[in-house]
C-alpha cells in the first residue's frame, strides 16, 4: 500500500488500530494539516515508501487536544510515527528529519 497523503476524516478507535496491525504492518502518523513540521516530514515519508513496502498500511490521524487515539499512544509532539506489527508498537519516531530513519523502521515491520 502506498503512502497515504490524507488525514483520516474520523479518528479510528484504538482496538481497530491494534487489530489492523495484526492483519498488516501498520504506520500510524499523528499530526495536523496546519503543522509546518508535519508538512516538512511528508517528502521524507514519500522517499521512505518510494514504491516499497506494499504491505504496510499508512494511516494519518489528525491529532489534537482530547483526541483519544493520540492520548492512548501518549503522543506529545507532531509528527509522531508509530510503527506497528502483530498488534504491538515496534518502533516510534518523533519529528523525523531523515528518510533513512523512516525507511529503516518500515523495513523492521515489513518483513515480507
PDB file of N, CA and C in Angstrom:
ATOM      1  N   UNK A   1       0.842  -1.166   0.000  1.00  0.00           N
ATOM      2  CA  UNK A   1       0.000   0.000   0.000  1.00  0.00           C
ATOM      3  C   UNK A   1       0.894   1.238   0.000  1.00  0.00           C
ATOM      4  N   UNK A   2       0.590   2.194  -0.830  1.00  0.00           N
ATOM      5  CA  UNK A   2       1.451   3.373  -0.889  1.00  0.00           C
ATOM      6  C   UNK A   2       1.235   4.301   0.300  1.00  0.00           C
ATOM      7  N   UNK A   3       2.113   5.278   0.393  1.00  0.00           N
ATOM      8  CA  UNK A   3       1.957   6.306   1.419  1.00  0.00           C
ATOM      9  C   UNK A   3       0.607   6.982   1.258  1.00  0.00           C
ATOM     10  N   UNK A   4      -0.039   7.257   2.367  1.00  0.00           N
ATOM     11  CA  UNK A   4      -1.335   7.923   2.369  1.00  0.00           C
ATOM     12  C   UNK A   4      -1.108   9.422   2.573  1.00  0.00           C
ATOM     13  N   UNK A   5      -1.498  10.270   1.624  1.00  0.00           N
ATOM     14  CA  UNK A   5      -1.269  11.704   1.779  1.00  0.00           C
ATOM     15  C   UNK A   5      -2.351  12.442   2.564  1.00  0.00           C
ATOM     16  N   UNK A   6      -3.433  11.768   2.923  1.00  0.00           N
ATOM     17  CA  UNK A   6      -4.579  12.437   3.531  1.00  0.00           C
ATOM     18  C   UNK A   6      -4.833  11.974   4.965  1.00  0.00           C
ATOM     19  N   UNK A   7      -5.213  12.930   5.794  1.00  0.00           N
ATOM     20  CA  UNK A   7      -5.606  12.606   7.156  1.00  0.00           C
ATOM     21  C   UNK A   7      -6.975  11.940   7.151  1.00  0.00           C
ATOM     22  N   UNK A   8      -7.167  10.984   8.058  1.00  0.00           N
ATOM     23  CA  UNK A   8      -8.458  10.297   8.184  1.00  0.00           C
ATOM     24  C   UNK A   8      -9.529  11.314   8.568  1.00  0.00           C
ATOM     25  N   UNK A   9     -10.717  11.161   7.981  1.00  0.00           N
ATOM     26  CA  UNK A   9     -11.817  12.065   8.295  1.00  0.00           C
ATOM     27  C   UNK A   9     -12.351  11.826   9.696  1.00  0.00           C
ATOM     28  N   UNK A  10     -12.292  10.579  10.141  1.00  0.00           N
ATOM     29  CA  UNK A  10     -12.696  10.245  11.503  1.00  0.00           C
ATOM     30  C   UNK A  10     -11.555   9.470  12.161  1.00  0.00           C
ATOM     31  N   UNK A  11     -11.375   9.738  13.423  1.00  0.00           N
ATOM     32  CA  UNK A  11     -10.305   9.082  14.172  1.00  0.00           C
ATOM     33  C   UNK A  11     -10.687   7.632  14.437  1.00  0.00           C
ATOM     34  N   UNK A  12      -9.810   6.677  14.056  1.00  0.00           N
ATOM     35  CA  UNK A  12     -10.118   5.279  14.379  1.00  0.00           C
ATOM     36  C   UNK A  12     -10.005   5.029  15.880  1.00  0.00           C
ATOM     37  N   UNK A  13     -10.663   3.979  16.353  1.00  0.00           N
ATOM     38  CA  UNK A  13     -10.532   3.631  17.768  1.00  0.00           C
ATOM     39  C   UNK A  13      -9.308   2.738  17.952  1.00  0.00           C
ATOM     40  N   UNK A  14      -8.774   2.744  19.145  1.00  0.00           N
ATOM     41  CA  UNK A  14      -7.526   2.020  19.417  1.00  0.00           C
ATOM     42  C   UNK A  14      -7.645   0.530  19.110  1.00  0.00           C
ATOM     43  N   UNK A  15      -8.747  -0.101  19.494  1.00  0.00           N
ATOM     44  CA  UNK A  15      -8.910  -1.534  19.222  1.00  0.00           C
ATOM     45  C   UNK A  15      -8.836  -1.830  17.732  1.00  0.00           C
ATOM     46  N   UNK A  16      -9.409  -0.951  16.916  1.00  0.00           N
ATOM     47  CA  UNK A  16      -9.377  -1.149  15.460  1.00  0.00           C
ATOM     48  C   UNK A  16      -7.955  -1.035  14.934  1.00  0.00           C
ATOM     49  N   UNK A  17      -7.187  -0.098  15.468  1.00  0.00           N
ATOM     50  CA  UNK A  17      -5.792   0.063  15.049  1.00  0.00           C
ATOM     51  C   UNK A  17      -4.983  -1.162  15.443  1.00  0.00           C
ATOM     52  N   UNK A  18      -5.149  -1.623  16.667  1.00  0.00           N
ATOM     53  CA  UNK A  18      -4.422  -2.814  17.123  1.00  0.00           C
ATOM     54  C   UNK A  18      -4.768  -4.026  16.262  1.00  0.00           C
ATOM     55  N   UNK A  19      -6.048  -4.194  15.958  1.00  0.00           N
ATOM     56  CA  UNK A  19      -6.493  -5.330  15.138  1.00  0.00           C
ATOM     57  C   UNK A  19      -5.944  -5.222  13.720  1.00  0.00           C
ATOM     58  N   UNK A  20      -5.996  -4.025  13.149  1.00  0.00           N
ATOM     59  CA  UNK A  20      -5.485  -3.820  11.795  1.00  0.00           C
ATOM     60  C   UNK A  20      -4.006  -4.179  11.713  1.00  0.00           C
ATOM     61  N   UNK A  21      -3.246  -3.851  12.753  1.00  0.00           N
ATOM     62  CA  UNK A  21      -1.813  -4.146  12.728  1.00  0.00           C
ATOM     63  C   UNK A  21      -1.520  -5.632  12.886  1.00  0.00           C
ATOM     64  N   UNK A  22      -2.532  -6.410  13.249  1.00  0.00           N
ATOM     65  CA  UNK A  22      -2.375  -7.869  13.272  1.00  0.00           C
ATOM     66  C   UNK A  22      -2.540  -8.443  11.875  1.00  0.00           C
ATOM     67  N   UNK A  23      -3.265  -7.704  11.019  1.00  0.00           N
ATOM     68  CA  UNK A  23      -3.515  -8.150   9.646  1.00  0.00           C
ATOM     69  C   UNK A  23      -2.416  -7.699   8.686  1.00  0.00           C
ATOM     70  N   UNK A  24      -1.892  -6.489   8.895  1.00  0.00           N
ATOM     71  CA  UNK A  24      -0.860  -5.897   8.040  1.00  0.00           C
ATOM     72  C   UNK A  24       0.075  -5.078   8.917  1.00  0.00           C
ATOM     73  N   UNK A  25       1.337  -4.957   8.515  1.00  0.00           N
ATOM     74  CA  UNK A  25       2.186  -3.985   9.198  1.00  0.00           C
ATOM     75  C   UNK A  25       1.534  -2.607   9.049  1.00  0.00           C
ATOM     76  N   UNK A  26       1.687  -1.762  10.045  1.00  0.00           N
ATOM     77  CA  UNK A  26       0.935  -0.513  10.075  1.00  0.00           C
ATOM     78  C   UNK A  26       1.813   0.641  10.544  1.00  0.00           C
ATOM     79  N   UNK A  27       1.717   1.755   9.831  1.00  0.00           N
ATOM     80  CA  UNK A  27       2.325   3.006  10.262  1.00  0.00           C
ATOM     81  C   UNK A  27       1.186   3.962  10.597  1.00  0.00           C
ATOM     82  N   UNK A  28       1.142   4.403  11.847  1.00  0.00           N
ATOM     83  CA  UNK A  28       0.156   5.397  12.264  1.00  0.00           C
ATOM     84  C   UNK A  28       0.915   6.710  12.432  1.00  0.00           C
ATOM     85  N   UNK A  29       0.526   7.701  11.638  1.00  0.00           N
ATOM     86  CA  UNK A  29       1.163   9.013  11.668  1.00  0.00           C
ATOM     87  C   UNK A  29       0.232   9.997  12.366  1.00  0.00           C
ATOM     88  N   UNK A  30       0.693  10.585  13.448  1.00  0.00           N
ATOM     89  CA  UNK A  30      -0.074  11.591  14.183  1.00  0.00           C
ATOM     90  C   UNK A  30       0.476  12.970  13.828  1.00  0.00           C
ATOM     91  N   UNK A  31      -0.425  13.890  13.503  1.00  0.00           N
ATOM     92  CA  UNK A  31      -0.004  15.246  13.166  1.00  0.00           C
ATOM     93  C   UNK A  31      -1.214  16.119  12.927  1.00  0.00           C
ATOM     94  N   UNK A  32      -1.000  17.195  12.186  1.00  0.00           N
ATOM     95  CA  UNK A  32      -2.080  18.111  11.835  1.00  0.00           C
ATOM     96  C   UNK A  32      -1.762  18.738  10.483  1.00  0.00           C
ATOM     97  N   UNK A  33      -2.800  18.973   9.710  1.00  0.00           N
ATOM     98  CA  UNK A  33      -2.606  19.504   8.356  1.00  0.00           C
ATOM     99  C   UNK A  33      -1.997  20.901   8.364  1.00  0.00           C
ATOM    100  N   UNK A  34      -2.168  21.646   9.421  1.00  0.00           N
ATOM    101  CA  UNK A  34      -1.661  23.011   9.501  1.00  0.00           C
ATOM    102  C   UNK A  34      -0.264  23.090  10.140  1.00  0.00           C
ATOM    103  N   UNK A  35       0.272  21.959  10.567  1.00  0.00           N
ATOM    104  CA  UNK A  35       1.557  21.902  11.277  1.00  0.00           C
ATOM    105  C   UNK A  35       2.724  21.950  10.274  1.00  0.00           C
ATOM    106  N   UNK A  36       3.576  22.985  10.326  1.00  0.00           N
ATOM    107  CA  UNK A  36       4.681  23.066   9.368  1.00  0.00           C
ATOM    108  C   UNK A  36       5.706  21.939   9.527  1.00  0.00           C
ATOM    109  N   UNK A  37       5.900  21.449  10.734  1.00  0.00           N
ATOM    110  CA  UNK A  37       6.849  20.350  10.940  1.00  0.00           C
ATOM    111  C   UNK A  37       6.291  19.063  10.324  1.00  0.00           C
ATOM    112  N   UNK A  38       4.969  18.885  10.440  1.00  0.00           N
ATOM    113  CA  UNK A  38       4.317  17.723   9.816  1.00  0.00           C
ATOM    114  C   UNK A  38       4.432  17.796   8.299  1.00  0.00           C
ATOM    115  N   UNK A  39       4.222  18.981   7.753  1.00  0.00           N
ATOM    116  CA  UNK A  39       4.344  19.164   6.304  1.00  0.00           C
ATOM    117  C   UNK A  39       5.770  18.899   5.839  1.00  0.00           C
ATOM    118  N   UNK A  40       6.748  19.314   6.617  1.00  0.00           N
ATOM    119  CA  UNK A  40       8.153  19.098   6.261  1.00  0.00           C
ATOM    120  C   UNK A  40       8.513  17.616   6.255  1.00  0.00           C
ATOM    121  N   UNK A  41       7.787  16.810   7.020  1.00  0.00           N
ATOM    122  CA  UNK A  41       8.066  15.369   7.082  1.00  0.00           C
ATOM    123  C   UNK A  41       7.477  14.612   5.893  1.00  0.00           C
ATOM    124  N   UNK A  42       6.544  15.206   5.181  1.00  0.00           N
ATOM    125  CA  UNK A  42       5.871  14.486   4.098  1.00  0.00           C
ATOM    126  C   UNK A  42       6.822  14.031   2.983  1.00  0.00           C
ATOM    127  N   UNK A  43       7.740  14.874   2.508  1.00  0.00           N
ATOM    128  CA  UNK A  43       8.687  14.379   1.495  1.00  0.00           C
ATOM    129  C   UNK A  43       9.570  13.243   2.011  1.00  0.00           C
ATOM    130  N   UNK A  44       9.883  13.268   3.302  1.00  0.00           N
ATOM    131  CA  UNK A  44      10.681  12.189   3.887  1.00  0.00           C
ATOM    132  C   UNK A  44       9.911  10.874   3.853  1.00  0.00           C
ATOM    133  N   UNK A  45       8.616  10.945   4.173  1.00  0.00           N
ATOM    134  CA  UNK A  45       7.770   9.747   4.108  1.00  0.00           C
ATOM    135  C   UNK A  45       7.673   9.238   2.677  1.00  0.00           C
ATOM    136  N   UNK A  46       7.500  10.147   1.730  1.00  0.00           N
ATOM    137  CA  UNK A  46       7.433   9.747   0.316  1.00  0.00           C
ATOM    138  C   UNK A  46       8.715   9.037  -0.104  1.00  0.00           C
ATOM    139  N   UNK A  47       9.852   9.588   0.294  1.00  0.00           N
ATOM    140  CA  UNK A  47      11.134   8.960  -0.038  1.00  0.00           C
ATOM    141  C   UNK A  47      11.252   7.585   0.612  1.00  0.00           C
ATOM    142  N   UNK A  48      10.813   7.474   1.854  1.00  0.00           N
ATOM    143  CA  UNK A  48      10.934   6.209   2.586  1.00  0.00           C
ATOM    144  C   UNK A  48      10.066   5.122   1.958  1.00  0.00           C
ATOM    145  N   UNK A  49       8.864   5.484   1.539  1.00  0.00           N
ATOM    146  CA  UNK A  49       7.990   4.494   0.900  1.00  0.00           C
ATOM    147  C   UNK A  49       8.478   4.200  -0.515  1.00  0.00           C
ATOM    148  N   UNK A  50       8.697   5.217  -1.322  1.00  0.00           N
ATOM    149  CA  UNK A  50       9.256   5.142  -2.674  1.00  0.00           C
ATOM    150  C   UNK A  50       9.012   3.814  -3.397  1.00  0.00           C
ATOM    151  N   UNK A  51       7.757   3.431  -3.517  1.00  0.00           N
ATOM    152  CA  UNK A  51       7.409   2.228  -4.259  1.00  0.00           C
ATOM    153  C   UNK A  51       7.666   0.930  -3.524  1.00  0.00           C
ATOM    154  N   UNK A  52       8.114   1.018  -2.296  1.00  0.00           N
ATOM    155  CA  UNK A  52       8.386  -0.175  -1.498  1.00  0.00           C
ATOM    156  C   UNK A  52       7.331  -0.311  -0.408  1.00  0.00           C
ATOM    157  N   UNK A  53       7.408  -1.373   0.323  1.00  0.00           N
ATOM    158  CA  UNK A  53       6.558  -1.615   1.494  1.00  0.00           C
ATOM    159  C   UNK A  53       5.075  -1.676   1.132  1.00  0.00           C
ATOM    160  N   UNK A  54       4.785  -2.455   0.120  1.00  0.00           N
ATOM    161  CA  UNK A  54       3.417  -2.568  -0.381  1.00  0.00           C
ATOM    162  C   UNK A  54       2.451  -3.138   0.650  1.00  0.00           C
ATOM    163  N   UNK A  55       2.949  -3.877   1.622  1.00  0.00           N
ATOM    164  CA  UNK A  55       2.066  -4.476   2.620  1.00  0.00           C
ATOM    165  C   UNK A  55       1.823  -3.574   3.830  1.00  0.00           C
ATOM    166  N   UNK A  56       2.562  -2.471   3.936  1.00  0.00           N
ATOM    167  CA  UNK A  56       2.413  -1.572   5.087  1.00  0.00           C
ATOM    168  C   UNK A  56       1.238  -0.626   4.834  1.00  0.00           C
ATOM    169  N   UNK A  57       0.295  -0.649   5.743  1.00  0.00           N
ATOM    170  CA  UNK A  57      -0.809   0.301   5.675  1.00  0.00           C
ATOM    171  C   UNK A  57      -0.404   1.556   6.428  1.00  0.00           C
ATOM    172  N   UNK A  58      -0.747   2.716   5.873  1.00  0.00           N
ATOM    173  CA  UNK A  58      -0.370   4.008   6.446  1.00  0.00           C
ATOM    174  C   UNK A  58      -1.643   4.777   6.772  1.00  0.00           C
ATOM    175  N   UNK A  59      -1.823   5.085   8.049  1.00  0.00           N
ATOM    176  CA  UNK A  59      -2.975   5.863   8.498  1.00  0.00           C
ATOM    177  C   UNK A  59      -2.463   7.184   9.050  1.00  0.00           C
ATOM    178  N   UNK A  60      -3.015   8.277   8.551  1.00  0.00           N
ATOM    179  CA  UNK A  60      -2.681   9.609   9.063  1.00  0.00           C
ATOM    180  C   UNK A  60      -3.828  10.056   9.957  1.00  0.00           C
ATOM    181  N   UNK A  61      -3.494  10.402  11.192  1.00  0.00           N
ATOM    182  CA  UNK A  61      -4.506  10.794  12.171  1.00  0.00           C
ATOM    183  C   UNK A  61      -4.291  12.254  12.555  1.00  0.00           C
ATOM    184  N   UNK A  62      -5.318  13.074  12.327  1.00  0.00           N
ATOM    185  CA  UNK A  62      -5.288  14.471  12.761  1.00  0.00           C
ATOM    186  C   UNK A  62      -5.415  14.454  14.277  1.00  0.00           C
ATOM    187  N   UNK A  63      -4.352  14.830  14.946  1.00  0.00           N
ATOM    188  CA  UNK A  63      -4.308  14.749  16.400  1.00  0.00           C
ATOM    189  C   UNK A  63      -4.577  16.115  17.008  1.00  0.00           C
ATOM    190  N   UNK A  64      -4.921  16.124  18.269  1.00  0.00           N
ATOM    191  CA  UNK A  64      -5.148  17.371  18.982  1.00  0.00           C
ATOM    192  C   UNK A  64      -5.672  17.099  20.370  1.00  0.00           C
ATOM    193  N   UNK A  65      -5.908  18.177  21.090  1.00  0.00           N
ATOM    194  CA  UNK A  65      -6.395  18.073  22.454  1.00  0.00           C
ATOM    195  C   UNK A  65      -7.686  17.263  22.503  1.00  0.00           C
ATOM    196  N   UNK A  66      -7.715  16.284  23.396  1.00  0.00           N
ATOM    197  CA  UNK A  66      -8.914  15.479  23.580  1.00  0.00           C
ATOM    198  C   UNK A  66      -9.094  14.358  22.580  1.00  0.00           C
ATOM    199  N   UNK A  67      -8.139  14.169  21.685  1.00  0.00           N
ATOM    200  CA  UNK A  67      -8.251  13.072  20.716  1.00  0.00           C
ATOM    201  C   UNK A  67      -7.794  11.772  21.398  1.00  0.00           C
ATOM    202  N   UNK A  68      -8.699  10.832  21.486  1.00  0.00           N
ATOM    203  CA  UNK A  68      -8.462   9.617  22.268  1.00  0.00           C
ATOM    204  C   UNK A  68      -7.319   8.761  21.732  1.00  0.00           C
ATOM    205  N   UNK A  69      -7.214   8.612  20.415  1.00  0.00           N
ATOM    206  CA  UNK A  69      -6.190   7.726  19.874  1.00  0.00           C
ATOM    207  C   UNK A  69      -4.793   8.255  20.180  1.00  0.00           C
ATOM    208  N   UNK A  70      -4.573   9.531  19.957  1.00  0.00           N
ATOM    209  CA  UNK A  70      -3.269  10.113  20.266  1.00  0.00           C
ATOM    210  C   UNK A  70      -2.918   9.994  21.730  1.00  0.00           C
ATOM    211  N   UNK A  71      -3.913  10.168  22.594  1.00  0.00           N
ATOM    212  CA  UNK A  71      -3.644  10.041  24.032  1.00  0.00           C
ATOM    213  C   UNK A  71      -3.326   8.596  24.386  1.00  0.00           C
ATOM    214  N   UNK A  72      -3.979   7.637  23.728  1.00  0.00           N
ATOM    215  CA  UNK A  72      -3.713   6.229  24.043  1.00  0.00           C
ATOM    216  C   UNK A  72      -2.285   5.836  23.669  1.00  0.00           C
ATOM    217  N   UNK A  73      -1.706   6.539  22.687  1.00  0.00           N
ATOM    218  CA  UNK A  73      -0.314   6.303  22.294  1.00  0.00           C
ATOM    219  C   UNK A  73       0.653   7.264  22.986  1.00  0.00           C
ATOM    220  N   UNK A  74       0.109   8.131  23.854  1.00  0.00           N
ATOM    221  CA  UNK A  74       0.925   9.105  24.593  1.00  0.00           C
ATOM    222  C   UNK A  74       1.713  10.034  23.659  1.00  0.00           C
ATOM    223  N   UNK A  75       1.056  10.467  22.591  1.00  0.00           N
ATOM    224  CA  UNK A  75       1.670  11.389  21.633  1.00  0.00           C
ATOM    225  C   UNK A  75       1.788  12.763  22.279  1.00  0.00           C
ATOM    226  N   UNK A  76       2.981  13.334  22.190  1.00  0.00           N
ATOM    227  CA  UNK A  76       3.241  14.651  22.778  1.00  0.00           C
ATOM    228  C   UNK A  76       3.627  15.686  21.717  1.00  0.00           C
ATOM    229  N   UNK A  77       4.340  15.255  20.678  1.00  0.00           N
ATOM    230  CA  UNK A  77       4.815  16.152  19.624  1.00  0.00           C
ATOM    231  C   UNK A  77       4.398  15.614  18.262  1.00  0.00           C
ATOM    232  N   UNK A  78       4.292  16.524  17.306  1.00  0.00           N
ATOM    233  CA  UNK A  78       3.950  16.137  15.932  1.00  0.00           C
ATOM    234  C   UNK A  78       5.123  16.418  15.015  1.00  0.00           C
ATOM    235  N   UNK A  79       5.260  15.666  13.980  1.00  0.00           N
ATOM    236  CA  UNK A  79       4.592  14.398  13.773  1.00  0.00           C
ATOM    237  C   UNK A  79       5.223  13.304  14.629  1.00  0.00           C
ATOM    238  N   UNK A  80       4.388  12.376  15.008  1.00  0.00           N
ATOM    239  CA  UNK A  80       4.848  11.160  15.668  1.00  0.00           C
ATOM    240  C   UNK A  80       4.446   9.997  14.776  1.00  0.00           C
ATOM    241  N   UNK A  81       5.408   9.164  14.436  1.00  0.00           N
ATOM    242  CA  UNK A  81       5.180   7.980  13.610  1.00  0.00           C
ATOM    243  C   UNK A  81       5.272   6.751  14.498  1.00  0.00           C
ATOM    244  N   UNK A  82       4.199   5.973  14.535  1.00  0.00           N
ATOM    245  CA  UNK A  82       4.158   4.753  15.331  1.00  0.00           C
ATOM    246  C   UNK A  82       4.111   3.573  14.362  1.00  0.00           C
ATOM    247  N   UNK A  83       5.106   2.713  14.438  1.00  0.00           N
ATOM    248  CA  UNK A  83       5.224   1.552  13.562  1.00  0.00           C
ATOM    249  C   UNK A  83       4.741   0.335  14.332  1.00  0.00           C
ATOM    250  N   UNK A  84       3.738  -0.359  13.780  1.00  0.00           N
ATOM    251  CA  UNK A  84       3.101  -1.478  14.491  1.00  0.00           C
ATOM    252  C   UNK A  84       3.123  -2.750  13.662  1.00  0.00           C
ATOM    253  N   UNK A  85       3.176  -3.844  14.374  1.00  0.00           N
ATOM    254  CA  UNK A  85       3.088  -5.169  13.761  1.00  0.00           C
ATOM    255  C   UNK A  85       2.518  -6.118  14.807  1.00  0.00           C
ATOM    256  N   UNK A  86       1.637  -7.005  14.381  1.00  0.00           N
ATOM    257  CA  UNK A  86       1.056  -8.022  15.263  1.00  0.00           C
ATOM    258  C   UNK A  86       0.409  -7.424  16.518  1.00  0.00           C
ATOM    259  N   UNK A  87      -0.234  -6.262  16.342  1.00  0.00           N
ATOM    260  CA  UNK A  87      -0.961  -5.648  17.447  1.00  0.00           C
ATOM    261  C   UNK A  87      -0.106  -4.905  18.450  1.00  0.00           C
ATOM    262  N   UNK A  88       1.178  -4.735  18.146  1.00  0.00           N
ATOM    263  CA  UNK A  88       2.103  -4.108  19.096  1.00  0.00           C
ATOM    264  C   UNK A  88       2.898  -2.991  18.424  1.00  0.00           C
ATOM    265  N   UNK A  89       3.209  -1.971  19.206  1.00  0.00           N
ATOM    266  CA  UNK A  89       4.120  -0.946  18.722  1.00  0.00           C
ATOM    267  C   UNK A  89       5.525  -1.535  18.681  1.00  0.00           C
ATOM    268  N   UNK A  90       6.171  -1.398  17.522  1.00  0.00           N
ATOM    269  CA  UNK A  90       7.520  -1.919  17.334  1.00  0.00           C
ATOM    270  C   UNK A  90       8.545  -0.804  17.457  1.00  0.00           C
ATOM    271  N   UNK A  91       8.172   0.360  16.954  1.00  0.00           N
ATOM    272  CA  UNK A  91       9.106   1.487  16.944  1.00  0.00           C
ATOM    273  C   UNK A  91       8.315   2.783  16.860  1.00  0.00           C
ATOM    274  N   UNK A  92       8.988   3.882  17.229  1.00  0.00           N
ATOM    275  CA  UNK A  92       8.363   5.209  17.194  1.00  0.00           C
ATOM    276  C   UNK A  92       9.428   6.220  16.776  1.00  0.00           C
ATOM    277  N   UNK A  93       9.045   7.102  15.879  1.00  0.00           N
ATOM    278  CA  UNK A  93       9.898   8.226  15.506  1.00  0.00           C
ATOM    279  C   UNK A  93       9.115   9.509  15.761  1.00  0.00           C
ATOM    280  N   UNK A  94       9.738  10.433  16.456  1.00  0.00           N
ATOM    281  CA  UNK A  94       9.114  11.718  16.753  1.00  0.00           C
ATOM    282  C   UNK A  94       9.885  12.797  15.992  1.00  0.00           C
ATOM    283  N   UNK A  95       9.159  13.570  15.221  1.00  0.00           N
ATOM    284  CA  UNK A  95       9.728  14.642  14.399  1.00  0.00           C
ATOM    285  C   UNK A  95      10.923  14.151  13.579  1.00  0.00           C
ATOM    286  N   UNK A  96      10.699  13.153  12.731  1.00  0.00           N
ATOM    287  CA  UNK A  96      11.807  12.610  11.934  1.00  0.00           C
ATOM    288  C   UNK A  96      12.378  13.665  10.990  1.00  0.00           C
ATOM    289  N   UNK A  97      13.681  13.585  10.775  1.00  0.00           N
ATOM    290  CA  UNK A  97      14.367  14.530   9.888  1.00  0.00           C
ATOM    291  C   UNK A  97      15.149  13.824   8.788  1.00  0.00           C
ATOM    292  N   UNK A  98      15.041  12.493   8.724  1.00  0.00           N
ATOM    293  CA  UNK A  98      15.822  11.726   7.757  1.00  0.00           C
ATOM    294  C   UNK A  98      14.974  10.583   7.201  1.00  0.00           C
ATOM    295  N   UNK A  99      14.863  10.539   5.886  1.00  0.00           N
ATOM    296  CA  UNK A  99      14.082   9.478   5.244  1.00  0.00           C
ATOM    297  C   UNK A  99      14.672   8.100   5.543  1.00  0.00           C
ATOM    298  N   UNK A 100      15.976   8.024   5.741  1.00  0.00           N
ATOM    299  CA  UNK A 100      16.618   6.732   6.018  1.00  0.00           C
ATOM    300  C   UNK A 100      16.125   6.148   7.344  1.00  0.00           C
ATOM    301  N   UNK A 101      15.881   6.994   8.326  1.00  0.00           N
ATOM    302  CA  UNK A 101      15.358   6.512   9.606  1.00  0.00           C
ATOM    303  C   UNK A 101      13.957   5.936   9.433  1.00  0.00           C
ATOM    304  N   UNK A 102      13.133   6.612   8.648  1.00  0.00           N
ATOM    305  CA  UNK A 102      11.770   6.122   8.393  1.00  0.00           C
ATOM    306  C   UNK A 102      11.825   4.829   7.606  1.00  0.00           C
ATOM    307  N   UNK A 103      12.667   4.784   6.581  1.00  0.00           N
ATOM    308  CA  UNK A 103      12.807   3.584   5.754  1.00  0.00           C
ATOM    309  C   UNK A 103      13.255   2.381   6.595  1.00  0.00           C
ATOM    310  N   UNK A 104      14.202   2.597   7.496  1.00  0.00           N
ATOM    311  CA  UNK A 104      14.697   1.513   8.353  1.00  0.00           C
ATOM    312  C   UNK A 104      13.578   0.993   9.254  1.00  0.00           C
ATOM    313  N   UNK A 105      12.770   1.894   9.806  1.00  0.00           N
ATOM    314  CA  UNK A 105      11.655   1.467  10.657  1.00  0.00           C
ATOM    315  C   UNK A 105      10.613   0.713   9.841  1.00  0.00           C
ATOM    316  N   UNK A 106      10.343   1.172   8.629  1.00  0.00           N
ATOM    317  CA  UNK A 106       9.414   0.454   7.748  1.00  0.00           C
ATOM    318  C   UNK A 106       9.925  -0.953   7.451  1.00  0.00           C
ATOM    319  N   UNK A 107      11.202  -1.072   7.204  1.00  0.00           N
ATOM    320  CA  UNK A 107      11.792  -2.393   6.919  1.00  0.00           C
ATOM    321  C   UNK A 107      11.673  -3.328   8.106  1.00  0.00           C
ATOM    322  N   UNK A 108      11.763  -2.788   9.321  1.00  0.00           N
ATOM    323  CA  UNK A 108      11.656  -3.639  10.503  1.00  0.00           C
ATOM    324  C   UNK A 108      10.250  -4.200  10.698  1.00  0.00           C
ATOM    325  N   UNK A 109       9.217  -3.468  10.260  1.00  0.00           N
ATOM    326  CA  UNK A 109       7.854  -4.009  10.410  1.00  0.00           C
ATOM    327  C   UNK A 109       7.409  -4.757   9.167  1.00  0.00           C
ATOM    328  N   UNK A 110       8.031  -4.497   8.015  1.00  0.00           N
ATOM    329  CA  UNK A 110       7.614  -5.102   6.754  1.00  0.00           C
ATOM    330  C   UNK A 110       8.602  -6.178   6.343  1.00  0.00           C
ATOM    331  N   UNK A 111       8.555  -7.279   7.039  1.00  0.00           N
ATOM    332  CA  UNK A 111       9.498  -8.362   6.711  1.00  0.00           C
ATOM    333  C   UNK A 111       8.831  -9.392   5.801  1.00  0.00           C
ATOM    334  N   UNK A 112       8.313  -8.872   4.658  1.00  0.00           N
ATOM    335  CA  UNK A 112       7.677  -9.763   3.675  1.00  0.00           C
ATOM    336  C   UNK A 112       8.691 -10.237   2.672  1.00  0.00           C
TER     337      UNK A 112
END
